[in-house]
């Protein structure tokens, strides 16, 4: 079964770049209608979508973060990555990678009726922004 | 931008009772793109429901989902001790993804 694992520094200084990698095992990031997604969660708060990327396709980012965020996918390493530039304390959070699935709903739903959901998640990695 | 508002913020119930969680969107949305997740402390969220009413693999049938338009619900019949957690609804659009702020289901 597919598993995701986040990795990267747990501590980043303010104004620097936060860089995380999600390694996918048990499946290829290039197969299927999968959107490789990053989500974060500040301590005691809710989930915030950061963005998603589709190998060989488009990348979509949260408008509130898009000026500072880059998502990349590396098929050769079966990984995807997140960079957040110019971080502040507000970027301190648990960061999750997840697999998003976009698929045609089965009969009797009509063609073009799709589902989207995130069915596989990494365990999360805590990133603290502090000097 | 579509905003999802979940209510109540906290729901206090006893095992065996029924929980009804609400997720309201600021405009009508496609029910196919509405999902629910369960999150326990220090764990990643777990997919419960997608397409509003389809249970994810391994999710027991005491969980059910419904709704359309702007109003969606997650119902848990006969609460088990392991059901006490935080629940999030999620909406996908072509260029975005939105979560509700969550409902905490706690033991009364």
XYZ file of N, CA, C and O in Angstrom, chain A:
524
model
N 0.850 -1.187 0.000
C 0.000 0.000 0.000
C 0.889 1.241 0.000
O 2.019 1.216 0.457
N 0.323 2.314 -0.510
C 1.066 3.559 -0.637
C 1.273 4.175 0.741
O 0.356 4.232 1.570
N 2.475 4.643 0.988
C 2.799 5.354 2.219
C 3.545 6.630 1.882
O 4.284 6.688 0.897
N 3.335 7.645 2.711
C 3.993 8.935 2.518
C 4.784 9.265 3.783
O 4.318 9.012 4.907
N 5.953 9.866 3.582
C 6.793 10.235 4.707
C 7.393 11.612 4.479
O 8.147 11.816 3.518
N 7.086 12.528 5.386
C 7.663 13.873 5.308
C 9.064 13.875 5.928
O 9.327 13.140 6.896
N 9.910 14.726 5.390
C 11.242 14.894 5.973
C 11.719 16.313 5.744
O 11.311 16.966 4.770
N 12.567 16.766 6.645
C 13.117 18.110 6.524
C 13.464 18.661 7.886
O 13.172 18.045 8.922
N 14.085 19.847 7.908
C 14.488 20.449 9.183
C 13.307 20.758 10.079
O 12.251 21.184 9.600
N 13.484 20.544 11.368
C 12.430 20.852 12.322
C 12.476 22.287 12.816
O 11.517 22.760 13.418
N 13.572 22.962 12.518
C 13.741 24.339 12.976
C 14.267 25.191 11.825
O 15.244 24.834 11.172
N 13.585 26.296 11.592
C 13.976 27.211 10.523
C 14.006 28.630 11.104
O 13.113 28.993 11.881
N 14.999 29.390 10.716
C 15.091 30.767 11.207
C 14.161 31.689 10.438
O 13.908 31.482 9.237
N 13.663 32.703 11.110
C 12.809 33.679 10.426
C 13.523 34.268 9.216
O 14.743 34.478 9.237
N 12.748 34.513 8.177
C 13.166 35.065 6.882
C 13.838 34.035 5.975
O 14.070 34.321 4.801
N 14.120 32.845 6.501
C 14.739 31.829 5.663
C 13.677 30.996 4.946
O 12.488 31.292 5.010
N 14.138 29.969 4.242
C 13.242 29.124 3.458
C 13.025 27.784 4.144
O 14.001 27.119 4.517
N 11.782 27.425 4.297
C 11.384 26.119 4.826
C 11.317 25.153 3.657
O 10.631 25.428 2.659
N 12.029 24.034 3.767
C 12.032 23.051 2.681
C 11.706 21.672 3.234
O 12.393 21.178 4.132
N 10.660 21.073 2.696
C 10.245 19.737 3.108
C 10.113 18.837 1.887
O 9.792 19.301 0.792
N 10.338 17.555 2.121
C 10.192 16.552 1.075
C 9.227 15.485 1.543
O 9.220 15.120 2.722
N 8.424 15.007 0.638
C 7.532 13.883 0.918
C 7.953 12.722 0.015
O 7.924 12.857 -1.221
N 8.340 11.636 0.629
C 8.756 10.451 -0.120
C 7.597 9.467 -0.193
O 6.996 9.127 0.839
N 7.303 9.060 -1.401
C 6.186 8.151 -1.632
C 6.719 6.734 -1.836
O 7.619 6.516 -2.656
N 6.193 5.781 -1.106
C 6.575 4.375 -1.267
C 5.337 3.535 -1.516
O 4.231 3.904 -1.124
N 5.530 2.440 -2.213
C 4.413 1.541 -2.502
C 3.609 1.928 -3.709
O 2.563 1.325 -3.986
N 4.062 2.945 -4.424
C 3.360 3.385 -5.625
C 4.123 4.511 -6.277
O 5.010 5.114 -5.650
N 3.792 4.807 -7.513
C 4.498 5.846 -8.263
C 3.722 7.156 -8.238
O 2.504 7.174 -8.397
N 4.452 8.258 -8.065
C 3.771 9.552 -8.067
C 3.296 9.923 -9.469
O 2.500 10.849 -9.628
N 3.770 9.184 -10.465
C 3.405 9.492 -11.850
C 2.174 8.739 -12.322
O 1.725 8.959 -13.449
N 1.656 7.852 -11.503
C 0.547 7.012 -11.944
C -0.784 7.544 -11.437
O -0.882 8.068 -10.331
N -1.770 7.387 -12.252
C -3.124 7.696 -11.833
C -3.423 9.178 -11.734
O -2.588 10.030 -11.993
N -4.622 9.467 -11.364
C -5.073 10.852 -11.219
C -4.849 11.299 -9.793
O -5.787 11.542 -9.034
N -3.578 11.398 -9.432
C -3.229 11.748 -8.065
C -2.653 13.143 -7.983
O -1.796 13.521 -8.769
N -3.148 13.888 -7.008
C -2.665 15.224 -6.755
C -1.884 15.217 -5.447
O -2.446 14.944 -4.392
N -0.643 15.535 -5.551
C 0.261 15.451 -4.396
C 0.170 16.777 -3.651
O 0.468 17.829 -4.190
N -0.217 16.683 -2.396
C -0.771 17.806 -1.656
C 0.004 18.068 -0.370
O 0.492 17.137 0.272
N 0.080 19.344 -0.020
C 0.632 19.744 1.273
C -0.441 20.474 2.075
O -1.160 21.324 1.541
N -0.502 20.157 3.344
C -1.446 20.743 4.293
C -0.682 21.020 5.580
O 0.225 20.267 5.927
N -1.041 22.078 6.267
C -0.378 22.342 7.533
C -1.400 22.623 8.618
O -2.561 22.951 8.340
N -0.926 22.520 9.850
C -1.807 22.684 11.001
C -1.026 23.296 12.164
O -0.252 22.607 12.830
N -1.238 24.571 12.429
C -0.617 25.169 13.625
C -1.139 24.476 14.875
O -2.255 23.941 14.888
N -0.350 24.487 15.895
C -0.711 23.811 17.137
C -2.070 24.278 17.654
O -2.316 25.487 17.773
N -2.938 23.330 17.904
C -4.255 23.636 18.451
C -5.238 24.246 17.471
O -6.327 24.671 17.875
N -4.872 24.290 16.193
C -5.751 24.922 15.196
C -6.163 23.928 14.122
O -5.825 22.744 14.181
N -6.867 24.435 13.139
C -7.397 23.592 12.091
C -6.418 23.374 10.949
O -5.266 23.801 10.982
N -6.930 22.687 9.930
C -6.125 22.323 8.772
C -6.134 23.451 7.739
O -7.181 24.039 7.459
N -4.967 23.710 7.167
C -4.843 24.718 6.118
C -4.218 24.072 4.887
O -3.106 23.544 4.946
N -4.926 24.153 3.775
C -4.394 23.638 2.519
C -3.313 24.582 2.006
O -3.514 25.796 1.929
N -2.167 24.012 1.627
C -1.070 24.817 1.080
C -1.103 24.768 -0.436
O -0.982 25.810 -1.111
N -1.234 23.571 -0.997
C -1.266 23.450 -2.445
C -1.182 22.009 -2.884
O -1.000 21.095 -2.067
N -1.327 21.815 -4.179
C -1.232 20.481 -4.740
C -0.596 20.544 -6.117
O -0.696 21.569 -6.815
N 0.050 19.459 -6.492
C 0.674 19.384 -7.803
C 0.364 18.041 -8.435
O 0.195 17.032 -7.744
N 0.265 18.041 -9.740
C -0.009 16.835 -10.512
C 1.180 16.639 -11.430
O 1.541 17.555 -12.176
N 1.803 15.467 -11.388
C 2.992 15.236 -12.189
C 2.675 15.411 -13.666
O 1.761 14.773 -14.197
N 3.389 16.318 -14.293
C 3.147 16.602 -15.699
C 1.963 17.499 -15.934
O 1.549 17.699 -17.084
N 1.425 18.045 -14.861
C 0.250 18.892 -15.001
C 0.358 20.146 -14.170
O 1.444 20.626 -13.867
N -0.777 20.653 -13.779
C -0.810 21.942 -13.100
C -0.520 21.843 -11.603
O -0.702 20.809 -10.974
N -0.107 22.969 -11.074
C 0.052 23.144 -9.632
C -0.885 24.249 -9.184
O -1.004 25.280 -9.849
N -1.566 23.995 -8.072
C -2.485 24.988 -7.513
C -2.064 25.279 -6.084
O -1.736 24.371 -5.324
N -2.097 26.555 -5.753
C -1.637 27.000 -4.443
C -2.695 27.823 -3.747
O -3.511 28.496 -4.381
N -2.667 27.761 -2.421
C -3.524 28.622 -1.615
C -3.169 30.077 -1.917
O -2.004 30.470 -1.785
N -4.145 30.878 -2.319
C -3.842 32.282 -2.659
C -3.153 33.039 -1.534
O -2.352 33.940 -1.802
N -3.407 32.634 -0.317
C -2.800 33.354 0.813
C -1.319 33.046 0.967
O -0.606 33.739 1.695
N -0.857 32.022 0.277
C 0.543 31.585 0.420
C 1.307 31.586 -0.891
O 2.540 31.451 -0.889
N 0.605 31.746 -2.002
C 1.230 31.438 -3.288
C 2.423 32.310 -3.621
O 3.299 31.881 -4.379
N 2.507 33.489 -3.068
C 3.657 34.346 -3.368
C 4.935 33.813 -2.721
O 6.039 34.241 -3.091
N 4.805 32.916 -1.763
C 5.989 32.424 -1.033
C 6.231 30.922 -1.216
O 7.221 30.397 -0.713
N 5.356 30.240 -1.916
C 5.381 28.775 -1.943
C 5.740 28.242 -3.324
O 5.279 28.765 -4.343
N 6.552 27.194 -3.330
C 6.825 26.431 -4.547
C 6.618 24.953 -4.237
O 7.093 24.458 -3.216
N 5.896 24.292 -5.121
C 5.751 22.837 -5.047
C 6.414 22.223 -6.262
O 6.227 22.700 -7.382
N 7.149 21.151 -6.025
C 7.786 20.441 -7.120
C 7.597 18.947 -6.942
O 7.477 18.458 -5.819
N 7.583 18.229 -8.055
C 7.514 16.775 -8.012
C 8.698 16.208 -8.778
O 9.042 16.711 -9.851
N 9.323 15.185 -8.224
C 10.488 14.549 -8.847
C 10.154 13.075 -9.056
O 10.253 12.264 -8.128
N 9.781 12.747 -10.274
C 9.378 11.365 -10.562
C 10.528 10.381 -10.398
O 10.320 9.237 -9.994
N 11.739 10.838 -10.683
C 12.883 9.929 -10.612
C 13.162 9.483 -9.178
O 13.649 8.379 -8.942
N 12.818 10.339 -8.238
C 13.016 10.007 -6.829
C 11.715 9.585 -6.149
O 11.718 9.219 -4.964
N 10.622 9.684 -6.875
C 9.287 9.400 -6.315
C 9.024 10.261 -5.078
O 8.555 9.784 -4.040
N 9.335 11.536 -5.224
C 9.170 12.496 -4.138
C 8.503 13.755 -4.653
O 8.568 14.070 -5.844
N 7.892 14.494 -3.737
C 7.478 15.845 -4.052
C 7.870 16.730 -2.880
O 8.083 16.250 -1.759
N 8.010 18.014 -3.176
C 8.614 18.885 -2.183
C 7.838 20.197 -2.039
O 7.055 20.588 -2.905
N 8.122 20.828 -0.910
C 7.501 22.110 -0.553
C 8.596 23.071 -0.135
O 9.438 22.735 0.696
N 8.584 24.263 -0.701
C 9.436 25.355 -0.244
C 8.553 26.530 0.130
O 7.679 26.930 -0.657
N 8.795 27.053 1.322
C 8.101 28.264 1.766
C 9.169 29.296 2.085
O 9.997 29.099 2.981
N 9.139 30.393 1.338
C 10.170 31.428 1.489
C 9.773 32.451 2.539
O 8.602 32.591 2.883
N 10.762 33.138 3.049
C 10.559 34.272 3.966
C 9.632 33.899 5.121
O 8.625 34.559 5.380
N 9.966 32.848 5.814
C 9.076 32.349 6.865
C 9.082 33.263 8.082
O 10.046 33.987 8.360
N 7.960 33.217 8.793
C 7.802 33.907 10.066
C 7.270 32.902 11.077
O 6.955 31.755 10.731
N 7.083 33.361 12.306
C 6.561 32.473 13.340
C 5.194 31.911 12.950
O 4.807 30.829 13.394
N 4.453 32.644 12.131
C 3.125 32.189 11.708
C 3.184 30.933 10.836
O 2.167 30.280 10.620
N 4.370 30.599 10.357
C 4.534 29.379 9.561
C 4.854 28.164 10.418
O 4.994 27.054 9.898
N 4.962 28.355 11.699
C 5.188 27.231 12.620
C 3.952 26.340 12.638
O 2.837 26.817 12.895
N 4.142 25.067 12.352
C 3.000 24.165 12.222
C 3.487 22.731 12.042
O 4.673 22.486 11.832
N 2.538 21.808 12.113
C 2.770 20.451 11.633
C 2.427 20.456 10.143
O 1.352 20.924 9.748
N 3.348 19.965 9.350
C 3.146 19.919 7.908
C 2.890 18.475 7.484
O 3.659 17.562 7.831
N 1.797 18.308 6.742
C 1.420 16.992 6.241
C 1.516 16.967 4.718
O 1.124 17.934 4.051
N 1.983 15.850 4.191
C 1.789 15.598 2.764
C 0.681 14.552 2.632
O 0.472 13.722 3.532
N -0.017 14.604 1.534
C -1.147 13.708 1.333
C -1.336 13.435 -0.152
O -0.915 14.223 -1.011
N -1.973 12.331 -0.440
C -2.313 11.984 -1.825
C -3.776 12.339 -2.079
O -4.673 11.823 -1.406
N -3.971 13.198 -3.029
C -5.315 13.564 -3.435
C -5.735 12.721 -4.628
O -4.949 12.509 -5.546
N -6.946 12.242 -4.585
C -7.483 11.411 -5.659
C -8.640 12.136 -6.319
O -9.583 12.565 -5.648
N -8.550 12.284 -7.616
C -9.644 12.839 -8.408
C -10.075 11.747 -9.376
O -9.301 11.325 -10.221
N -11.300 11.255 -9.219
C -11.725 10.148 -10.075
C -13.188 10.245 -10.446
O -13.999 10.840 -9.725
N -13.484 9.662 -11.572
C -14.863 9.596 -12.053
C -15.679 8.753 -11.083
O -15.267 7.649 -10.706
N -16.825 9.262 -10.699
C -17.717 8.490 -9.844
C -18.332 7.367 -10.656
O -18.583 7.509 -11.856
N -18.583 6.228 -9.990
C -19.116 5.083 -10.737
C -20.576 5.275 -11.120
O -21.251 6.188 -10.613
N -21.051 4.429 -11.990
C -22.467 4.378 -12.347
C -23.282 4.278 -11.065
O -22.877 3.607 -10.119
N -24.410 4.992 -10.968
C -25.149 5.645 -12.063
C -24.829 7.123 -12.249
O -25.567 7.841 -12.922
N -23.707 7.570 -11.652
C -23.378 8.974 -11.834
C -22.960 9.234 -13.280
O -22.326 8.391 -13.917
N -23.271 10.402 -13.811
C -22.948 10.689 -15.208
C -21.453 10.923 -15.406
O -20.727 11.223 -14.447
N -21.011 10.819 -16.632
C -19.624 11.144 -16.963
C -19.380 12.608 -16.619
O -20.204 13.475 -16.890
N -18.232 12.860 -15.997
C -17.911 14.220 -15.570
C -18.235 14.479 -14.117
O -17.900 15.540 -13.586
N -18.879 13.531 -13.475
C -19.179 13.639 -12.037
C -18.024 12.974 -11.298
O -17.890 11.764 -11.287
N -17.177 13.823 -10.692
C -15.952 13.327 -10.078
C -15.998 13.429 -8.566
O -16.669 14.283 -8.000
N -15.226 12.562 -7.949
C -14.943 12.666 -6.527
C -13.556 13.249 -6.344
O -12.677 13.043 -7.176
N -13.346 13.961 -5.235
C -11.986 14.308 -4.827
C -11.862 14.079 -3.340
O -12.696 14.533 -2.548
N -10.786 13.428 -2.958
C -10.533 13.187 -1.545
C -9.056 12.874 -1.350
O -8.349 12.527 -2.288
N -8.605 13.005 -0.117
C -7.213 12.688 0.218
C -7.207 11.425 1.067
O -7.636 11.451 2.219
N -6.724 10.360 0.475
C -6.890 9.053 1.110
C -5.648 8.534 1.811
O -5.750 7.601 2.612
N -4.492 9.090 1.497
C -3.264 8.655 2.157
C -2.543 9.894 2.666
O -2.351 10.854 1.909
N -2.162 9.861 3.916
C -1.496 10.992 4.549
C -0.173 10.539 5.164
O -0.065 9.398 5.646
N 0.792 11.430 5.153
C 1.970 11.198 5.967
C 1.639 11.439 7.433
O 0.560 11.945 7.761
N 2.563 11.082 8.282
C 2.329 11.240 9.719
C 2.492 12.684 10.175
O 2.079 13.046 11.275
N 3.105 13.491 9.340
C 3.299 14.891 9.677
C 4.666 15.151 10.272
O 5.245 14.291 10.933
N 5.159 16.358 10.018
C 6.424 16.770 10.593
C 6.270 18.172 11.166
O 5.651 19.032 10.539
N 6.801 18.364 12.351
C 6.681 19.665 13.007
C 7.811 20.587 12.578
O 8.985 20.208 12.635
N 7.431 21.765 12.151
C 8.412 22.782 11.775
C 8.196 24.003 12.661
O 7.075 24.525 12.740
N 9.237 24.408 13.305
C 9.203 25.592 14.159
C 10.069 26.678 13.539
O 11.210 26.426 13.134
N 9.487 27.863 13.434
C 10.240 29.018 12.935
C 10.655 29.855 14.136
O 9.814 30.420 14.841
N 11.946 29.898 14.383
C 12.456 30.623 15.550
C 13.954 30.887 15.357
O 14.659 30.088 14.730
N 14.383 31.981 15.908
C 15.809 32.312 15.837
C 16.567 31.654 16.982
O 17.795 31.734 17.051
